[in-house]
Amino acid sequence: MKTADYIAFVIDRLPKGYVFTYADFITEVSQKEAVIKALNRMVASGKIAKLSKGKYYKPENTPFGNLQPNQAQVVKDLLEENGKTTGYLTGYSIYNQMGFTTQVSNMIQIGKNQVRPNFKRERYTISFVKQKNTITKENIPLLQLLDVIRYIKKIPDANINTSCKRVLAIIKNLSDKEINTLVRLALKYPPATRALLGALLEQLQQKKAAEPLFKSLNPITKYKLAGAAKAITTTEKWNIV
């Protein structure tokens, strides 16, 4: 089978919006140039689209034009390395899907242990948030929730009162094991995050779970979160003003 025919055969079987590179098709170094030429011809014909240098995707056609790949596809090379999870979508990338805002951002934020400078990829700006905890597939939803609490002032088109109510609704559906893990992970977050999580947990009658957070805080430090007291009755104990 010719290189071009083989590539077309493989691409036909890929789902719409799947992002790939020439490396997905190469079995020998000598084939690289032929593969790149074949992919560029397919871009010119409109069968595939180019996301950024060396990255292509199979577009999904709609009456409003071609749909971009979802954000996880756009940055999947930054979320995994050799099959191991090394990052996760957070911040602006998940506020909408977690129900905190109706806005959809062109900023893709990624939580990683090792961060790097911001850069552009197609219409997106990719930025990074330092995560001090080990990242696993299992704890990503909890890390995302902690990041929401950490940056609760920065959620677009939302206020602290409504955001706290949404966090309460999410925590309420967690198991005891998940709450204990949430607290353990939170101990590596800034004091304001720990204080707000502690207040939220106590609001849900999870006083025992919140104890390690309370003990980790400086008793004289105040945390400015205007509006939190409208959703939480325990803010005074946690020095939230």
PDB file of N, CA, C and O in Angstrom, residues 42-110:
ATOM      1  N   MET A  42      -3.440  16.518   2.094  1.00  0.00           N
ATOM      2  CA  MET A  42      -4.783  16.301   2.643  1.00  0.00           C
ATOM      3  C   MET A  42      -5.313  17.579   3.297  1.00  0.00           C
ATOM      4  O   MET A  42      -6.521  17.848   3.281  1.00  0.00           O
ATOM      5  N   VAL A  43      -4.407  18.389   3.871  1.00  0.00           N
ATOM      6  CA  VAL A  43      -4.823  19.685   4.424  1.00  0.00           C
ATOM      7  C   VAL A  43      -5.297  20.584   3.285  1.00  0.00           C
ATOM      8  O   VAL A  43      -6.348  21.240   3.373  1.00  0.00           O
ATOM      9  N   ALA A  44      -4.521  20.608   2.183  1.00  0.00           N
ATOM     10  CA  ALA A  44      -4.862  21.462   1.033  1.00  0.00           C
ATOM     11  C   ALA A  44      -6.209  21.061   0.431  1.00  0.00           C
ATOM     12  O   ALA A  44      -6.968  21.920  -0.046  1.00  0.00           O
ATOM     13  N   SER A  45      -6.528  19.765   0.473  1.00  0.00           N
ATOM     14  CA  SER A  45      -7.792  19.290  -0.111  1.00  0.00           C
ATOM     15  C   SER A  45      -8.968  19.443   0.849  1.00  0.00           C
ATOM     16  O   SER A  45     -10.124  19.252   0.471  1.00  0.00           O
ATOM     17  N   GLY A  46      -8.654  19.760   2.124  1.00  0.00           N
ATOM     18  CA  GLY A  46      -9.717  19.958   3.112  1.00  0.00           C
ATOM     19  C   GLY A  46     -10.144  18.701   3.851  1.00  0.00           C
ATOM     20  O   GLY A  46     -11.061  18.749   4.674  1.00  0.00           O
ATOM     21  N   LYS A  47      -9.479  17.585   3.573  1.00  0.00           N
ATOM     22  CA  LYS A  47      -9.867  16.339   4.254  1.00  0.00           C
ATOM     23  C   LYS A  47      -9.474  16.367   5.729  1.00  0.00           C
ATOM     24  O   LYS A  47     -10.170  15.823   6.589  1.00  0.00           O
ATOM     25  N   ILE A  48      -8.328  16.986   6.024  1.00  0.00           N
ATOM     26  CA  ILE A  48      -7.914  17.189   7.413  1.00  0.00           C
ATOM     27  C   ILE A  48      -7.570  18.669   7.589  1.00  0.00           C
ATOM     28  O   ILE A  48      -7.467  19.412   6.604  1.00  0.00           O
ATOM     29  N   ALA A  49      -7.408  19.102   8.832  1.00  0.00           N
ATOM     30  CA  ALA A  49      -7.062  20.501   9.112  1.00  0.00           C
ATOM     31  C   ALA A  49      -5.802  20.538   9.970  1.00  0.00           C
ATOM     32  O   ALA A  49      -5.488  19.580  10.680  1.00  0.00           O
ATOM     33  N   LYS A  50      -5.079  21.648   9.881  1.00  0.00           N
ATOM     34  CA  LYS A  50      -3.843  21.808  10.652  1.00  0.00           C
ATOM     35  C   LYS A  50      -4.153  22.596  11.914  1.00  0.00           C
ATOM     36  O   LYS A  50      -4.741  23.683  11.848  1.00  0.00           O
ATOM     37  N   LEU A  51      -3.786  22.051  13.071  1.00  0.00           N
ATOM     38  CA  LEU A  51      -4.016  22.730  14.346  1.00  0.00           C
ATOM     39  C   LEU A  51      -2.862  23.685  14.648  1.00  0.00           C
ATOM     40  O   LEU A  51      -3.065  24.842  14.996  1.00  0.00           O
ATOM     41  N   SER A  52      -1.655  23.182  14.528  1.00  0.00           N
ATOM     42  CA  SER A  52      -0.443  23.968  14.736  1.00  0.00           C
ATOM     43  C   SER A  52       0.681  23.218  14.045  1.00  0.00           C
ATOM     44  O   SER A  52       0.439  22.187  13.410  1.00  0.00           O
ATOM     45  N   LYS A  53       1.893  23.706  14.133  1.00  0.00           N
ATOM     46  CA  LYS A  53       3.004  23.069  13.428  1.00  0.00           C
ATOM     47  C   LYS A  53       3.124  21.595  13.809  1.00  0.00           C
ATOM     48  O   LYS A  53       3.291  21.254  14.983  1.00  0.00           O
ATOM     49  N   GLY A  54       2.980  20.724  12.815  1.00  0.00           N
ATOM     50  CA  GLY A  54       3.127  19.285  13.039  1.00  0.00           C
ATOM     51  C   GLY A  54       1.920  18.615  13.658  1.00  0.00           C
ATOM     52  O   GLY A  54       1.949  17.406  13.905  1.00  0.00           O
ATOM     53  N   LYS A  55       0.838  19.354  13.910  1.00  0.00           N
ATOM     54  CA  LYS A  55      -0.360  18.778  14.529  1.00  0.00           C
ATOM     55  C   LYS A  55      -1.560  18.955  13.603  1.00  0.00           C
ATOM     56  O   LYS A  55      -1.818  20.075  13.121  1.00  0.00           O
ATOM     57  N   TYR A  56      -2.272  17.855  13.383  1.00  0.00           N
ATOM     58  CA  TYR A  56      -3.409  17.859  12.474  1.00  0.00           C
ATOM     59  C   TYR A  56      -4.631  17.254  13.180  1.00  0.00           C
ATOM     60  O   TYR A  56      -4.504  16.580  14.195  1.00  0.00           O
ATOM     61  N   TYR A  57      -5.810  17.507  12.602  1.00  0.00           N
ATOM     62  CA  TYR A  57      -7.008  16.866  13.138  1.00  0.00           C
ATOM     63  C   TYR A  57      -8.034  16.662  12.028  1.00  0.00           C
ATOM     64  O   TYR A  57      -7.967  17.283  10.969  1.00  0.00           O
ATOM     65  N   LYS A  58      -8.943  15.752  12.300  1.00  0.00           N
ATOM     66  CA  LYS A  58     -10.010  15.443  11.364  1.00  0.00           C
ATOM     67  C   LYS A  58     -11.194  16.344  11.714  1.00  0.00           C
ATOM     68  O   LYS A  58     -11.810  16.171  12.766  1.00  0.00           O
ATOM     69  N   PRO A  59     -11.497  17.355  10.881  1.00  0.00           N
ATOM     70  CA  PRO A  59     -12.530  18.317  11.264  1.00  0.00           C
ATOM     71  C   PRO A  59     -13.942  17.744  11.195  1.00  0.00           C
ATOM     72  O   PRO A  59     -14.219  16.846  10.396  1.00  0.00           O
ATOM     73  N   GLU A  60     -14.777  18.270  12.069  1.00  0.00           N
ATOM     74  CA  GLU A  60     -16.197  17.926  12.024  1.00  0.00           C
ATOM     75  C   GLU A  60     -16.925  19.097  11.376  1.00  0.00           C
ATOM     76  O   GLU A  60     -16.903  20.217  11.878  1.00  0.00           O
ATOM     77  N   ASN A  61     -17.561  18.834  10.238  1.00  0.00           N
ATOM     78  CA  ASN A  61     -18.228  19.894   9.490  1.00  0.00           C
ATOM     79  C   ASN A  61     -19.637  20.143  10.017  1.00  0.00           C
ATOM     80  O   ASN A  61     -20.382  19.199  10.268  1.00  0.00           O
ATOM     81  N   THR A  62     -19.977  21.412  10.212  1.00  0.00           N
ATOM     82  CA  THR A  62     -21.321  21.799  10.644  1.00  0.00           C
ATOM     83  C   THR A  62     -21.794  22.937   9.740  1.00  0.00           C
ATOM     84  O   THR A  62     -20.991  23.512   8.989  1.00  0.00           O
ATOM     85  N   PRO A  63     -23.093  23.289   9.787  1.00  0.00           N
ATOM     86  CA  PRO A  63     -23.575  24.426   8.984  1.00  0.00           C
ATOM     87  C   PRO A  63     -22.875  25.737   9.335  1.00  0.00           C
ATOM     88  O   PRO A  63     -22.910  26.695   8.567  1.00  0.00           O
ATOM     89  N   PHE A  64     -22.207  25.777  10.523  1.00  0.00           N
ATOM     90  CA  PHE A  64     -21.528  26.996  10.972  1.00  0.00           C
ATOM     91  C   PHE A  64     -20.016  26.926  10.734  1.00  0.00           C
ATOM     92  O   PHE A  64     -19.260  27.758  11.230  1.00  0.00           O
ATOM     93  N   GLY A  65     -19.573  25.915  10.004  1.00  0.00           N
ATOM     94  CA  GLY A  65     -18.147  25.766   9.728  1.00  0.00           C
ATOM     95  C   GLY A  65     -17.557  24.562  10.454  1.00  0.00           C
ATOM     96  O   GLY A  65     -18.283  23.775  11.074  1.00  0.00           O
ATOM     97  N   ASN A  66     -16.248  24.426  10.361  1.00  0.00           N
ATOM     98  CA  ASN A  66     -15.570  23.301  10.997  1.00  0.00           C
ATOM     99  C   ASN A  66     -15.436  23.516  12.501  1.00  0.00           C
ATOM    100  O   ASN A  66     -15.071  24.597  12.948  1.00  0.00           O
ATOM    101  N   LEU A  67     -15.732  22.466  13.279  1.00  0.00           N
ATOM    102  CA  LEU A  67     -15.556  22.541  14.730  1.00  0.00           C
ATOM    103  C   LEU A  67     -14.104  22.285  15.082  1.00  0.00           C
ATOM    104  O   LEU A  67     -13.459  21.412  14.511  1.00  0.00           O
ATOM    105  N   GLN A  68     -13.596  23.036  16.043  1.00  0.00           N
ATOM    106  CA  GLN A  68     -12.248  22.788  16.560  1.00  0.00           C
ATOM    107  C   GLN A  68     -12.274  21.533  17.441  1.00  0.00           C
ATOM    108  O   GLN A  68     -13.319  21.170  17.993  1.00  0.00           O
ATOM    109  N   PRO A  69     -11.139  20.848  17.592  1.00  0.00           N
ATOM    110  CA  PRO A  69     -11.073  19.723  18.538  1.00  0.00           C
ATOM    111  C   PRO A  69     -11.357  20.222  19.954  1.00  0.00           C
ATOM    112  O   PRO A  69     -11.162  21.408  20.248  1.00  0.00           O
ATOM    113  N   ASN A  70     -11.811  19.324  20.851  1.00  0.00           N
ATOM    114  CA  ASN A  70     -12.016  19.766  22.233  1.00  0.00           C
ATOM    115  C   ASN A  70     -10.665  20.062  22.879  1.00  0.00           C
ATOM    116  O   ASN A  70      -9.619  19.649  22.396  1.00  0.00           O
ATOM    117  N   GLN A  71     -10.709  20.789  23.988  1.00  0.00           N
ATOM    118  CA  GLN A  71      -9.469  21.290  24.592  1.00  0.00           C
ATOM    119  C   GLN A  71      -8.532  20.169  25.029  1.00  0.00           C
ATOM    120  O   GLN A  71      -7.312  20.301  24.936  1.00  0.00           O
ATOM    121  N   ALA A  72      -9.092  19.062  25.494  1.00  0.00           N
ATOM    122  CA  ALA A  72      -8.237  17.945  25.924  1.00  0.00           C
ATOM    123  C   ALA A  72      -7.439  17.386  24.743  1.00  0.00           C
ATOM    124  O   ALA A  72      -6.277  16.991  24.894  1.00  0.00           O
ATOM    125  N   GLN A  73      -8.043  17.356  23.552  1.00  0.00           N
ATOM    126  CA  GLN A  73      -7.331  16.895  22.357  1.00  0.00           C
ATOM    127  C   GLN A  73      -6.247  17.890  21.950  1.00  0.00           C
ATOM    128  O   GLN A  73      -5.150  17.500  21.556  1.00  0.00           O
ATOM    129  N   VAL A  74      -6.560  19.177  22.064  1.00  0.00           N
ATOM    130  CA  VAL A  74      -5.615  20.215  21.653  1.00  0.00           C
ATOM    131  C   VAL A  74      -4.307  20.123  22.444  1.00  0.00           C
ATOM    132  O   VAL A  74      -3.220  20.365  21.908  1.00  0.00           O
ATOM    133  N   VAL A  75      -4.403  19.747  23.720  1.00  0.00           N
ATOM    134  CA  VAL A  75      -3.207  19.752  24.586  1.00  0.00           C
ATOM    135  C   VAL A  75      -2.874  18.357  25.138  1.00  0.00           C
ATOM    136  O   VAL A  75      -2.161  18.240  26.118  1.00  0.00           O
ATOM    137  N   LYS A  76      -3.358  17.304  24.476  1.00  0.00           N
ATOM    138  CA  LYS A  76      -3.166  15.965  25.058  1.00  0.00           C
ATOM    139  C   LYS A  76      -1.692  15.588  25.207  1.00  0.00           C
ATOM    140  O   LYS A  76      -1.335  14.831  26.106  1.00  0.00           O
ATOM    141  N   ASP A  77      -0.832  16.169  24.359  1.00  0.00           N
ATOM    142  CA  ASP A  77       0.602  15.893  24.482  1.00  0.00           C
ATOM    143  C   ASP A  77       1.188  16.498  25.753  1.00  0.00           C
ATOM    144  O   ASP A  77       2.282  16.122  26.180  1.00  0.00           O
ATOM    145  N   LEU A  78       0.442  17.442  26.384  1.00  0.00           N
ATOM    146  CA  LEU A  78       0.903  18.072  27.621  1.00  0.00           C
ATOM    147  C   LEU A  78       0.288  17.428  28.859  1.00  0.00           C
ATOM    148  O   LEU A  78       0.631  17.780  29.985  1.00  0.00           O
ATOM    149  N   LEU A  79      -0.645  16.500  28.648  1.00  0.00           N
ATOM    150  CA  LEU A  79      -1.343  15.858  29.761  1.00  0.00           C
ATOM    151  C   LEU A  79      -0.809  14.455  30.061  1.00  0.00           C
ATOM    152  O   LEU A  79      -1.039  13.925  31.143  1.00  0.00           O
ATOM    153  N   GLU A  80      -0.130  13.869  29.088  1.00  0.00           N
ATOM    154  CA  GLU A  80       0.411  12.513  29.259  1.00  0.00           C
ATOM    155  C   GLU A  80       1.809  12.419  28.672  1.00  0.00           C
ATOM    156  O   GLU A  80       2.138  13.127  27.726  1.00  0.00           O
ATOM    157  N   GLU A  81       2.590  11.542  29.258  1.00  0.00           N
ATOM    158  CA  GLU A  81       3.937  11.288  28.735  1.00  0.00           C
ATOM    159  C   GLU A  81       4.228   9.801  28.874  1.00  0.00           C
ATOM    160  O   GLU A  81       4.219   9.265  29.982  1.00  0.00           O
ATOM    161  N   ASN A  82       4.422   9.139  27.751  1.00  0.00           N
ATOM    162  CA  ASN A  82       4.656   7.694  27.737  1.00  0.00           C
ATOM    163  C   ASN A  82       3.559   6.927  28.491  1.00  0.00           C
ATOM    164  O   ASN A  82       3.842   6.002  29.251  1.00  0.00           O
ATOM    165  N   GLY A  83       2.324   7.357  28.279  1.00  0.00           N
ATOM    166  CA  GLY A  83       1.190   6.675  28.902  1.00  0.00           C
ATOM    167  C   GLY A  83       0.934   7.040  30.348  1.00  0.00           C
ATOM    168  O   GLY A  83      -0.032   6.576  30.958  1.00  0.00           O
ATOM    169  N   LYS A  84       1.766   7.908  30.911  1.00  0.00           N
ATOM    170  CA  LYS A  84       1.609   8.319  32.309  1.00  0.00           C
ATOM    171  C   LYS A  84       0.990   9.713  32.383  1.00  0.00           C
ATOM    172  O   LYS A  84       1.388  10.624  31.658  1.00  0.00           O
ATOM    173  N   THR A  85       0.015   9.898  33.277  1.00  0.00           N
ATOM    174  CA  THR A  85      -0.634  11.190  33.451  1.00  0.00           C
ATOM    175  C   THR A  85       0.346  12.182  34.080  1.00  0.00           C
ATOM    176  O   THR A  85       0.916  11.919  35.133  1.00  0.00           O
ATOM    177  N   THR A  86       0.551  13.315  33.407  1.00  0.00           N
ATOM    178  CA  THR A  86       1.495  14.328  33.918  1.00  0.00           C
ATOM    179  C   THR A  86       0.831  15.703  34.069  1.00  0.00           C
ATOM    180  O   THR A  86       1.458  16.640  34.552  1.00  0.00           O
ATOM    181  N   GLY A  87      -0.423  15.830  33.635  1.00  0.00           N
ATOM    182  CA  GLY A  87      -1.113  17.111  33.728  1.00  0.00           C
ATOM    183  C   GLY A  87      -2.615  16.930  33.622  1.00  0.00           C
ATOM    184  O   GLY A  87      -3.100  15.841  33.313  1.00  0.00           O
ATOM    185  N   TYR A  88      -3.351  18.000  33.862  1.00  0.00           N
ATOM    186  CA  TYR A  88      -4.814  17.938  33.799  1.00  0.00           C
ATOM    187  C   TYR A  88      -5.364  19.323  33.468  1.00  0.00           C
ATOM    188  O   TYR A  88      -4.749  20.343  33.769  1.00  0.00           O
ATOM    189  N   LEU A  89      -6.528  19.348  32.831  1.00  0.00           N
ATOM    190  CA  LEU A  89      -7.187  20.616  32.535  1.00  0.00           C
ATOM    191  C   LEU A  89      -7.702  21.230  33.827  1.00  0.00           C
ATOM    192  O   LEU A  89      -8.273  20.542  34.669  1.00  0.00           O
ATOM    193  N   THR A  90      -7.531  22.528  33.960  1.00  0.00           N
ATOM    194  CA  THR A  90      -7.992  23.201  35.177  1.00  0.00           C
ATOM    195  C   THR A  90      -8.361  24.642  34.842  1.00  0.00           C
ATOM    196  O   THR A  90      -8.338  25.054  33.677  1.00  0.00           O
ATOM    197  N   GLY A  91      -8.740  25.414  35.851  1.00  0.00           N
ATOM    198  CA  GLY A  91      -9.016  26.838  35.666  1.00  0.00           C
ATOM    199  C   GLY A  91     -10.063  27.117  34.607  1.00  0.00           C
ATOM    200  O   GLY A  91     -11.122  26.509  34.583  1.00  0.00           O
ATOM    201  N   TYR A  92      -9.747  28.049  33.714  1.00  0.00           N
ATOM    202  CA  TYR A  92     -10.686  28.478  32.693  1.00  0.00           C
ATOM    203  C   TYR A  92     -11.191  27.308  31.845  1.00  0.00           C
ATOM    204  O   TYR A  92     -12.290  27.377  31.291  1.00  0.00           O
ATOM    205  N   SER A  93     -10.405  26.252  31.738  1.00  0.00           N
ATOM    206  CA  SER A  93     -10.784  25.107  30.912  1.00  0.00           C
ATOM    207  C   SER A  93     -11.936  24.298  31.501  1.00  0.00           C
ATOM    208  O   SER A  93     -12.622  23.590  30.780  1.00  0.00           O
ATOM    209  N   ILE A  94     -12.139  24.388  32.823  1.00  0.00           N
ATOM    210  CA  ILE A  94     -13.144  23.522  33.448  1.00  0.00           C
ATOM    211  C   ILE A  94     -14.245  24.271  34.206  1.00  0.00           C
ATOM    212  O   ILE A  94     -15.197  23.653  34.675  1.00  0.00           O
ATOM    213  N   TYR A  95     -14.141  25.591  34.343  1.00  0.00           N
ATOM    214  CA  TYR A  95     -15.188  26.343  35.050  1.00  0.00           C
ATOM    215  C   TYR A  95     -16.562  26.122  34.420  1.00  0.00           C
ATOM    216  O   TYR A  95     -17.558  25.961  35.107  1.00  0.00           O
ATOM    217  N   ASN A  96     -16.591  26.103  33.085  1.00  0.00           N
ATOM    218  CA  ASN A  96     -17.861  25.930  32.382  1.00  0.00           C
ATOM    219  C   ASN A  96     -18.425  24.529  32.584  1.00  0.00           C
ATOM    220  O   ASN A  96     -19.593  24.354  32.960  1.00  0.00           O
ATOM    221  N   GLN A  97     -17.604  23.515  32.375  1.00  0.00           N
ATOM    222  CA  GLN A  97     -18.111  22.140  32.474  1.00  0.00           C
ATOM    223  C   GLN A  97     -18.456  21.744  33.907  1.00  0.00           C
ATOM    224  O   GLN A  97     -19.256  20.829  34.122  1.00  0.00           O
ATOM    225  N   MET A  98     -17.908  22.449  34.906  1.00  0.00           N
ATOM    226  CA  MET A  98     -18.242  22.163  36.298  1.00  0.00           C
ATOM    227  C   MET A  98     -19.411  23.004  36.799  1.00  0.00           C
ATOM    228  O   MET A  98     -19.816  22.883  37.956  1.00  0.00           O
ATOM    229  N   GLY A  99     -19.957  23.854  35.917  1.00  0.00           N
ATOM    230  CA  GLY A  99     -21.161  24.604  36.263  1.00  0.00           C
ATOM    231  C   GLY A  99     -20.937  25.901  37.010  1.00  0.00           C
ATOM    232  O   GLY A  99     -21.856  26.411  37.657  1.00  0.00           O
ATOM    233  N   PHE A 100     -19.728  26.480  36.906  1.00  0.00           N
ATOM    234  CA  PHE A 100     -19.442  27.728  37.618  1.00  0.00           C
ATOM    235  C   PHE A 100     -19.678  28.968  36.764  1.00  0.00           C
ATOM    236  O   PHE A 100     -19.821  30.064  37.288  1.00  0.00           O
ATOM    237  N   THR A 101     -19.660  28.809  35.454  1.00  0.00           N
ATOM    238  CA  THR A 101     -19.878  29.939  34.560  1.00  0.00           C
ATOM    239  C   THR A 101     -20.400  29.429  33.228  1.00  0.00           C
ATOM    240  O   THR A 101     -20.215  28.252  32.884  1.00  0.00           O
ATOM    241  N   THR A 102     -21.044  30.310  32.484  1.00  0.00           N
ATOM    242  CA  THR A 102     -21.513  29.946  31.138  1.00  0.00           C
ATOM    243  C   THR A 102     -20.479  30.343  30.090  1.00  0.00           C
ATOM    244  O   THR A 102     -20.607  29.981  28.924  1.00  0.00           O
ATOM    245  N   GLN A 103     -19.464  31.073  30.502  1.00  0.00           N
ATOM    246  CA  GLN A 103     -18.450  31.532  29.552  1.00  0.00           C
ATOM    247  C   GLN A 103     -17.500  30.398  29.151  1.00  0.00           C
ATOM    248  O   GLN A 103     -17.179  29.526  29.948  1.00  0.00           O
ATOM    249  N   VAL A 104     -17.072  30.431  27.889  1.00  0.00           N
ATOM    250  CA  VAL A 104     -16.071  29.489  27.389  1.00  0.00           C
ATOM    251  C   VAL A 104     -14.849  30.307  26.990  1.00  0.00           C
ATOM    252  O   VAL A 104     -14.962  31.278  26.245  1.00  0.00           O
ATOM    253  N   SER A 105     -13.694  29.934  27.503  1.00  0.00           N
ATOM    254  CA  SER A 105     -12.496  30.752  27.326  1.00  0.00           C
ATOM    255  C   SER A 105     -11.578  30.204  26.240  1.00  0.00           C
ATOM    256  O   SER A 105     -11.566  29.007  25.944  1.00  0.00           O
ATOM    257  N   ASN A 106     -10.804  31.107  25.634  1.00  0.00           N
ATOM    258  CA  ASN A 106      -9.743  30.711  24.700  1.00  0.00           C
ATOM    259  C   ASN A 106      -8.429  30.446  25.434  1.00  0.00           C
ATOM    260  O   ASN A 106      -7.411  30.209  24.801  1.00  0.00           O
ATOM    261  N   MET A 107      -8.471  30.516  26.762  1.00  0.00           N
ATOM    262  CA  MET A 107      -7.309  30.192  27.592  1.00  0.00           C
ATOM    263  C   MET A 107      -7.446  28.743  28.062  1.00  0.00           C
ATOM    264  O   MET A 107      -8.452  28.371  28.657  1.00  0.00           O
ATOM    265  N   ILE A 108      -6.471  27.920  27.754  1.00  0.00           N
ATOM    266  CA  ILE A 108      -6.438  26.551  28.268  1.00  0.00           C
ATOM    267  C   ILE A 108      -5.423  26.524  29.404  1.00  0.00           C
ATOM    268  O   ILE A 108      -4.249  26.814  29.198  1.00  0.00           O
ATOM    269  N   GLN A 109      -5.901  26.191  30.606  1.00  0.00           N
ATOM    270  CA  GLN A 109      -5.000  26.117  31.762  1.00  0.00           C
ATOM    271  C   GLN A 109      -4.760  24.652  32.134  1.00  0.00           C
ATOM    272  O   GLN A 109      -5.694  23.844  32.153  1.00  0.00           O
ATOM    273  N   ILE A 110      -3.521  24.355  32.426  1.00  0.00           N
ATOM    274  CA  ILE A 110      -3.112  22.985  32.725  1.00  0.00           C
ATOM    275  C   ILE A 110      -2.394  22.950  34.065  1.00  0.00           C
ATOM    276  O   ILE A 110      -1.484  23.743  34.311  1.00  0.00           O
TER     277      ILE A 110
END
